[in-house]
Short mmCIF file of C-alpha atoms and ligand atoms in Angstrom, two decimals:
data_model
loop_
_atom_site.label_atom_id
_atom_site.label_comp_id
_atom_site.label_asym_id
_atom_site.label_seq_id
_atom_site.Cartn_x
_atom_site.Cartn_y
_atom_site.Cartn_z
CA UNK A 1 69.57 131.28 132.77
CA UNK A 2 68.00 128.90 135.23
CA UNK A 3 67.92 125.22 134.19
CA UNK A 4 66.86 122.12 136.11
CA UNK A 5 69.31 119.41 135.13
CA UNK A 6 70.18 115.77 135.56
CA UNK A 7 73.80 115.69 136.74
CA UNK A 8 74.05 112.11 138.06
CA UNK A 9 71.97 109.04 137.17
CA UNK A 10 69.69 108.01 140.00
CA UNK A 11 70.01 111.36 141.77
CA UNK A 12 67.50 114.22 142.00
CA UNK A 13 67.63 116.91 139.32
CA UNK A 14 69.57 120.03 140.31
CA UNK A 15 69.18 123.70 139.57
CA UNK A 16 72.12 125.16 137.64
CA UNK A 17 72.83 128.58 136.24
CA UNK A 18 73.98 128.10 132.64
CA UNK A 19 74.49 130.39 129.65
CA UNK A 20 71.52 131.15 127.42
CA UNK A 21 72.30 128.91 124.41
CA UNK A 22 73.80 130.54 121.31
CA UNK A 23 71.82 130.22 118.09
CA UNK A 24 73.03 129.22 114.63
CA UNK A 25 71.72 130.87 111.47
CA UNK A 26 68.82 128.43 111.14
CA UNK A 27 68.05 128.17 114.85
CA UNK A 28 65.33 129.63 117.01
CA UNK A 29 65.70 130.59 120.66
CA UNK A 30 62.43 129.87 122.45
CA UNK A 31 61.52 131.36 125.83
CA UNK A 32 59.90 128.36 127.52
CA UNK A 33 56.38 128.97 128.87
CA UNK A 34 55.36 125.35 129.47
CA UNK A 35 57.24 122.05 129.71
CA UNK A 36 55.45 118.77 130.38
CA UNK A 37 56.85 116.35 132.95
CA UNK A 38 56.62 112.95 131.25
CA UNK A 39 57.07 109.40 132.47
CA UNK A 40 60.12 109.09 130.16
CA UNK A 41 61.81 111.82 132.22
CA UNK A 42 61.52 109.63 135.31
CA UNK A 43 63.16 106.83 133.27
CA UNK A 44 66.07 109.10 132.29
CA UNK A 45 66.58 110.17 135.91
CA UNK A 46 66.53 106.55 137.08
CA UNK A 47 68.92 105.40 134.33
CA UNK A 48 66.37 103.11 132.61
CA UNK A 49 67.24 104.80 129.30
CA UNK A 50 70.83 106.04 129.04
CA UNK A 51 71.48 109.77 128.57
CA UNK A 52 74.59 111.97 128.40
CA UNK A 53 75.17 114.16 131.44
CA UNK A 54 74.74 116.88 132.48
CA UNK A 55 71.41 117.28 130.73
CA UNK A 56 68.43 119.61 130.94
CA UNK A 57 65.39 117.33 130.69
CA UNK A 58 62.06 118.20 129.04
CA UNK A 59 60.81 117.13 125.60
CA UNK A 60 57.26 118.57 125.72
CA UNK A 61 57.81 122.27 125.16
CA UNK A 62 55.82 125.36 124.20
CA UNK A 63 56.80 129.00 124.48
CA UNK A 64 57.47 132.27 122.71
CA UNK A 65 60.18 132.98 120.12
CA UNK A 66 62.85 135.16 121.71
CA UNK A 67 65.41 135.38 118.90
CA UNK A 68 65.91 133.87 115.44
CA UNK A 69 69.00 133.13 113.33
CA UNK A 70 69.74 135.09 110.13
CA UNK A 71 68.35 132.40 107.80
CA UNK A 72 65.12 131.74 109.69
CA UNK A 73 62.24 132.54 107.34
CA UNK A 74 58.94 131.63 108.94
CA UNK A 75 59.26 132.71 112.54
CA UNK A 76 59.85 135.98 114.34
CA UNK A 77 60.31 137.13 117.94
CA UNK A 78 57.02 137.12 119.82
CA UNK A 79 55.46 134.18 117.94
CA UNK A 80 53.71 131.60 120.13
CA UNK A 81 55.19 128.20 119.29
CA UNK A 82 55.49 124.56 120.25
CA UNK A 83 58.52 122.36 119.65
CA UNK A 84 58.75 119.01 117.85
CA UNK A 85 61.01 116.96 120.11
CA UNK A 86 63.29 115.60 117.39
CA UNK A 87 66.13 117.68 116.03
CA UNK A 88 67.23 116.24 112.70
CA UNK A 89 69.65 117.16 109.90
CA UNK A 90 66.97 117.92 107.30
CA UNK A 91 69.21 116.65 104.50
CA UNK A 92 69.72 112.88 104.71
CA UNK A 93 67.57 110.40 102.76
CA UNK A 94 65.30 109.74 105.76
CA UNK A 95 64.79 113.46 106.42
CA UNK A 96 64.09 114.18 102.75
CA UNK A 97 61.55 111.34 102.61
CA UNK A 98 59.74 112.71 105.68
CA UNK A 99 60.79 109.84 107.94
CA UNK A 100 63.09 112.03 109.96
CA UNK A 101 62.83 109.92 113.11
CA UNK A 102 65.41 107.61 111.47
CA UNK A 103 67.85 110.44 110.67
CA UNK A 104 71.28 109.12 111.74
CA UNK A 105 71.98 112.40 113.52
CA UNK A 106 68.54 112.70 115.13
CA UNK A 107 68.63 114.04 118.66
CA UNK A 108 65.70 114.20 121.01
CA UNK A 109 65.45 117.33 123.11
CA UNK A 110 65.63 116.57 126.82
CA UNK A 111 67.37 113.26 126.08
CA UNK A 112 70.26 113.71 123.64
CA UNK A 113 70.48 117.50 123.96
CA UNK A 114 69.23 120.10 126.41
CA UNK A 115 65.47 120.27 126.74
CA UNK A 116 62.79 122.50 128.18
CA UNK A 117 63.22 122.42 131.97
CA UNK A 118 64.86 125.82 131.59
CA UNK A 119 64.10 129.43 130.76
CA UNK A 120 65.23 129.02 127.15
CA UNK A 121 65.76 126.27 124.60
CA UNK A 122 67.41 126.39 121.18
CA UNK A 123 66.14 124.26 118.28
CA UNK A 124 66.32 124.50 114.49
CA UNK A 125 63.47 126.33 112.73
CA UNK A 126 62.38 122.95 111.26
CA UNK A 127 61.39 121.75 114.72
CA UNK A 128 59.29 124.79 115.62
CA UNK A 129 55.55 125.18 114.86
CA UNK A 130 53.26 128.15 115.38
CA UNK A 131 50.90 127.52 118.28
CA UNK A 132 47.42 128.94 117.54
CA UNK A 133 46.08 131.42 120.12
CA UNK A 134 43.21 129.04 120.94
CA UNK A 135 45.63 126.47 122.41
CA UNK A 136 47.11 127.09 125.86
CA UNK A 137 50.89 126.72 126.23
CA UNK A 138 50.48 123.79 128.61
CA UNK A 139 48.21 121.96 126.16
CA UNK A 140 50.52 122.71 123.24
CA UNK A 141 53.40 121.29 125.28
CA UNK A 142 51.80 117.97 126.21
CA UNK A 143 50.39 117.48 122.70
CA UNK A 144 53.98 117.24 121.44
CA UNK A 145 54.39 113.80 123.00
CA UNK A 146 51.33 111.62 123.59
CA UNK A 147 48.82 113.12 121.11
CA UNK A 148 51.43 113.32 118.35
CA UNK A 149 52.42 109.69 118.84
CA UNK A 150 48.77 108.56 118.79
CA UNK A 151 48.23 110.33 115.49
CA UNK A 152 51.36 108.75 114.03
CA UNK A 153 50.16 105.31 115.15
CA UNK A 154 46.81 105.77 113.39
CA UNK A 155 48.62 106.99 110.26
CA UNK A 156 50.99 104.01 110.34
CA UNK A 157 47.97 101.72 110.71
CA UNK A 158 46.46 103.41 107.62
CA UNK A 159 43.11 103.97 109.31
CA UNK A 160 40.51 104.69 106.64
CA UNK A 161 37.10 106.31 107.08
CA UNK A 162 34.41 103.84 108.04
CA UNK A 163 36.79 101.40 109.73
CA UNK A 164 36.67 100.19 113.31
CA UNK A 165 39.42 100.76 115.88
CA UNK A 166 40.31 99.13 119.19
CA UNK A 167 42.45 101.19 121.56
CA UNK A 168 44.22 99.06 124.19
CA UNK A 169 45.06 101.34 127.14
CA UNK A 170 43.17 104.53 127.99
CA UNK A 171 45.96 106.76 129.31
CA UNK A 172 47.12 110.07 127.84
CA UNK A 173 47.85 108.39 124.52
CA UNK A 174 44.58 106.50 124.52
CA UNK A 175 42.28 109.47 125.09
CA UNK A 176 43.99 111.31 122.23
CA UNK A 177 43.87 108.18 120.05
CA UNK A 178 40.10 107.77 120.58
CA UNK A 179 39.42 111.36 119.52
CA UNK A 180 41.87 111.29 116.62
CA UNK A 181 40.41 108.03 115.30
CA UNK A 182 36.94 109.65 115.28
CA UNK A 183 38.40 112.68 113.50
CA UNK A 184 39.91 110.43 110.87
CA UNK A 185 36.47 108.96 110.22
CA UNK A 186 36.48 105.76 112.28
CA UNK A 187 32.99 104.25 112.35
CA UNK A 188 33.37 102.85 115.85
CA UNK A 189 36.11 103.07 118.45
CA UNK A 190 36.43 100.50 121.25
CA UNK A 191 38.42 101.41 124.37
CA UNK A 192 39.94 98.57 126.38
CA UNK A 193 41.25 99.05 129.91
CA UNK A 194 40.92 97.56 133.38
CA UNK A 195 40.30 100.90 135.10
CA UNK A 196 36.59 101.78 135.14
CA UNK A 197 37.24 105.48 135.74
CA UNK A 198 39.37 105.62 132.61
CA UNK A 199 36.72 103.71 130.69
CA UNK A 200 34.09 106.26 131.77
CA UNK A 201 36.31 108.99 130.37
CA UNK A 202 36.64 107.04 127.11
CA UNK A 203 32.85 106.84 126.90
CA UNK A 204 32.64 110.62 127.19
CA UNK A 205 34.54 110.70 123.91
CA UNK A 206 32.10 108.31 122.30
CA UNK A 207 34.18 105.16 122.57
CA UNK A 208 32.56 101.81 123.38
CA UNK A 209 34.12 100.76 126.69
CA UNK A 210 35.39 97.22 127.17
CA UNK A 211 36.49 96.30 130.67
CA UNK A 212 39.27 93.72 130.38
CA UNK A 213 38.95 92.82 134.06
CA UNK A 214 35.40 91.58 133.35
CA UNK A 215 36.56 88.91 130.88
CA UNK A 216 38.79 88.33 127.84
CA UNK A 217 38.67 91.57 125.84
CA UNK A 218 39.22 89.69 122.56
CA UNK A 219 36.05 87.64 123.16
CA UNK A 220 34.17 90.79 124.12
CA UNK A 221 35.33 92.53 120.94
CA UNK A 222 34.34 89.53 118.81
CA UNK A 223 30.92 89.51 120.42
CA UNK A 224 30.22 93.23 119.85
CA UNK A 225 31.47 93.05 116.24
CA UNK A 226 29.48 89.88 115.42
CA UNK A 227 32.65 87.82 115.21
CA UNK A 228 34.36 90.13 112.72
CA UNK A 229 36.99 91.85 114.85
CA UNK A 230 38.43 95.32 114.20
CA UNK A 231 40.28 96.88 111.27
CA UNK A 232 42.84 98.66 113.42
CA UNK A 233 44.11 97.83 116.91
CA UNK A 234 46.43 100.19 118.80
CA UNK A 235 48.52 98.76 121.62
CA UNK A 236 49.46 101.61 123.98
CA UNK A 237 50.20 99.65 127.16
CA UNK A 238 53.51 97.92 126.45
CA UNK A 239 52.65 94.46 127.77
CA UNK A 240 53.02 91.15 125.89
CA UNK A 241 49.44 90.18 126.81
CA UNK A 242 47.85 93.33 125.37
CA UNK A 243 50.04 93.04 122.25
CA UNK A 244 48.75 89.54 121.75
CA UNK A 245 45.17 90.67 122.33
CA UNK A 246 45.60 93.50 119.81
CA UNK A 247 46.69 91.00 117.14
CA UNK A 248 43.95 88.52 118.06
CA UNK A 249 41.25 91.16 117.81
CA UNK A 250 41.98 91.92 114.14
CA UNK A 251 39.51 91.38 111.32
CA UNK A 252 40.60 90.10 107.90
CA UNK A 253 43.16 92.60 106.50
CA UNK A 254 43.40 94.21 109.96
CA UNK A 255 46.45 96.13 111.21
CA UNK A 256 47.82 96.10 114.75
CA UNK A 257 50.04 99.09 115.57
CA UNK A 258 52.33 98.56 118.55
CA UNK A 259 53.29 101.70 120.45
CA UNK A 260 53.85 100.60 124.07
CA UNK A 261 57.41 99.61 124.96
CA UNK A 262 58.57 96.31 126.38
CA UNK A 263 61.74 94.26 126.17
CA UNK A 264 59.71 91.04 126.39
CA UNK A 265 58.44 88.90 123.50
CA UNK A 266 54.88 87.96 122.72
CA UNK A 267 53.38 85.02 120.93
CA UNK A 268 51.64 85.02 117.56
CA UNK A 269 49.93 82.08 115.84
CA UNK A 270 51.20 82.84 112.31
CA UNK A 271 48.60 80.99 110.26
CA UNK A 272 45.44 81.70 112.23
CA UNK A 273 46.25 85.24 113.35
CA UNK A 274 48.23 86.70 110.43
CA UNK A 275 48.64 84.68 107.23
CA UNK A 276 45.07 83.49 106.89
CA UNK A 277 43.71 87.05 107.19
CA UNK A 278 46.66 88.96 105.70
CA UNK A 279 46.74 90.84 108.96
CA UNK A 280 49.72 93.07 109.79
CA UNK A 281 51.72 93.98 112.88
CA UNK A 282 53.23 97.44 112.59
CA UNK A 283 55.85 99.06 114.82
CA UNK A 284 55.40 102.72 115.69
CA UNK A 285 58.28 104.97 116.74
CA UNK A 286 57.87 108.62 117.72
CA UNK A 287 56.02 110.84 115.27
CA UNK A 288 56.71 113.19 112.40
CA UNK A 289 57.06 116.94 112.10
CA UNK A 290 54.63 116.80 109.17
CA UNK A 291 51.90 115.48 111.49
CA UNK A 292 52.11 118.34 113.97
CA UNK A 293 50.17 120.94 111.93
CA UNK A 294 47.32 118.42 111.50
CA UNK A 295 47.24 117.88 115.23
CA UNK A 296 47.34 121.60 116.02
CA UNK A 297 44.45 122.26 113.64
CA UNK A 298 42.34 119.56 115.31
CA UNK A 299 43.06 121.09 118.72
CA UNK A 300 42.43 124.64 117.47
CA UNK A 301 38.98 123.68 116.18
CA UNK A 302 38.10 121.71 119.33
CA UNK A 303 38.07 118.33 117.62
CA UNK A 304 40.93 117.25 119.87
CA UNK A 305 39.90 118.16 123.41
CA UNK A 306 42.69 118.08 125.96
CA UNK A 307 40.78 119.89 128.69
CA UNK A 308 39.61 116.65 130.36
CA UNK A 309 43.06 115.92 131.79
CA UNK A 310 43.87 117.74 135.00
CA UNK A 311 47.01 119.76 134.48
CA UNK A 312 48.89 120.51 137.67
CA UNK A 313 51.16 123.54 137.36
CA UNK A 314 54.70 123.11 138.71
CA UNK A 315 57.25 125.92 139.11
CA UNK A 316 60.71 125.76 137.49
CA UNK A 317 62.26 124.53 140.73
CA UNK A 318 64.25 121.37 141.32
CA UNK A 319 62.35 120.30 144.42
CA UNK A 320 58.91 120.56 142.83
CA UNK A 321 60.04 118.85 139.61
CA UNK A 322 61.72 115.99 141.47
CA UNK A 323 58.52 115.52 143.49
CA UNK A 324 56.49 115.35 140.27
CA UNK A 325 58.90 112.73 138.89
CA UNK A 326 58.63 110.76 142.18
CA UNK A 327 54.83 110.82 141.78
CA UNK A 328 55.10 109.44 138.24
CA UNK A 329 57.30 106.60 139.49
CA UNK A 330 55.07 105.76 142.43
CA UNK A 331 51.54 106.12 141.14
CA UNK A 332 51.75 106.46 137.37
CA UNK A 333 49.87 109.70 138.08
CA UNK A 334 47.07 110.53 135.67
CA UNK A 335 47.31 114.16 136.63
CA UNK A 336 49.71 115.82 134.17
CA UNK A 337 52.35 117.95 135.87
CA UNK A 338 53.49 120.77 133.62
CA UNK A 339 56.18 123.32 134.44
CA UNK A 340 54.75 126.78 133.83
CA UNK A 341 56.95 129.86 133.50
ZN1 ZN B 1 56.69 112.71 126.85
ZN1 ZN B 2 68.56 113.58 108.56
#
């Protein structure tokens, strides 16, 4: 089969002809129909996050079941599916407790094992979910990364109906987070960004826009909430300053969920910002298989609308995929490139 692979760090991906992967008794062979090109993929190519070579990239995958192992119960050839990007053992204490992202043998597709920039991918049945007919392959694929992580962040922050939410950063994660927060019953959602076009998009989804380039967003949040602050703050940017702002914007008993990645530290005033209000800072890593059906149902019923993002189709060809990765590096493109087969 054709696969577009990373063979040397810092070099363009290359097309290789490799064998269609063999399947174990509990595995599913999926014929890839859509694979999202994500900013993380540009990081793997550049060597920012280490990976084992050679590697087929691609962790946002949807397709059709081609073949199933003898013990696969819930899937059959021809089923439309999307793929949870973590492959886990299913048996360790973390897996059994439903926190499988900490499974000691967890492998991410397209990072620790071959991913979806290929005609086929093999994953265990546990990682495969039926994709409702109402959801396009390309939307199913990109939901498996940013939307899923946004939902996990809101779950980790224990958002309850009637609470208020501040979303720092209106990118792919942010637009999903705004809609998901509303779906989970948030009374008001505030969207904070410095890009007015992104803020306009946030307003289309009923968020209250706060332009951080027009003044301190924490002050602005305090003003709109009559000094109270918000119950939940999501940090999706990955900068020390926005992490600090997320914490500072919390109300009494508020929870700040940090999703954006940085190696830097940020400052907290323990008494004033945490202890005195019993506020919490919560780390968020990946998402859970158990959250995917919830997400798919929201998308199926139109409560999670992914049609606003412009999806640019890319063929399964090394040159086109490398160009899409170059774009991500240069412009932080807000057009989503998705490989369509
Ligand atoms: Zn991704
Ligand atoms: Zn496990």
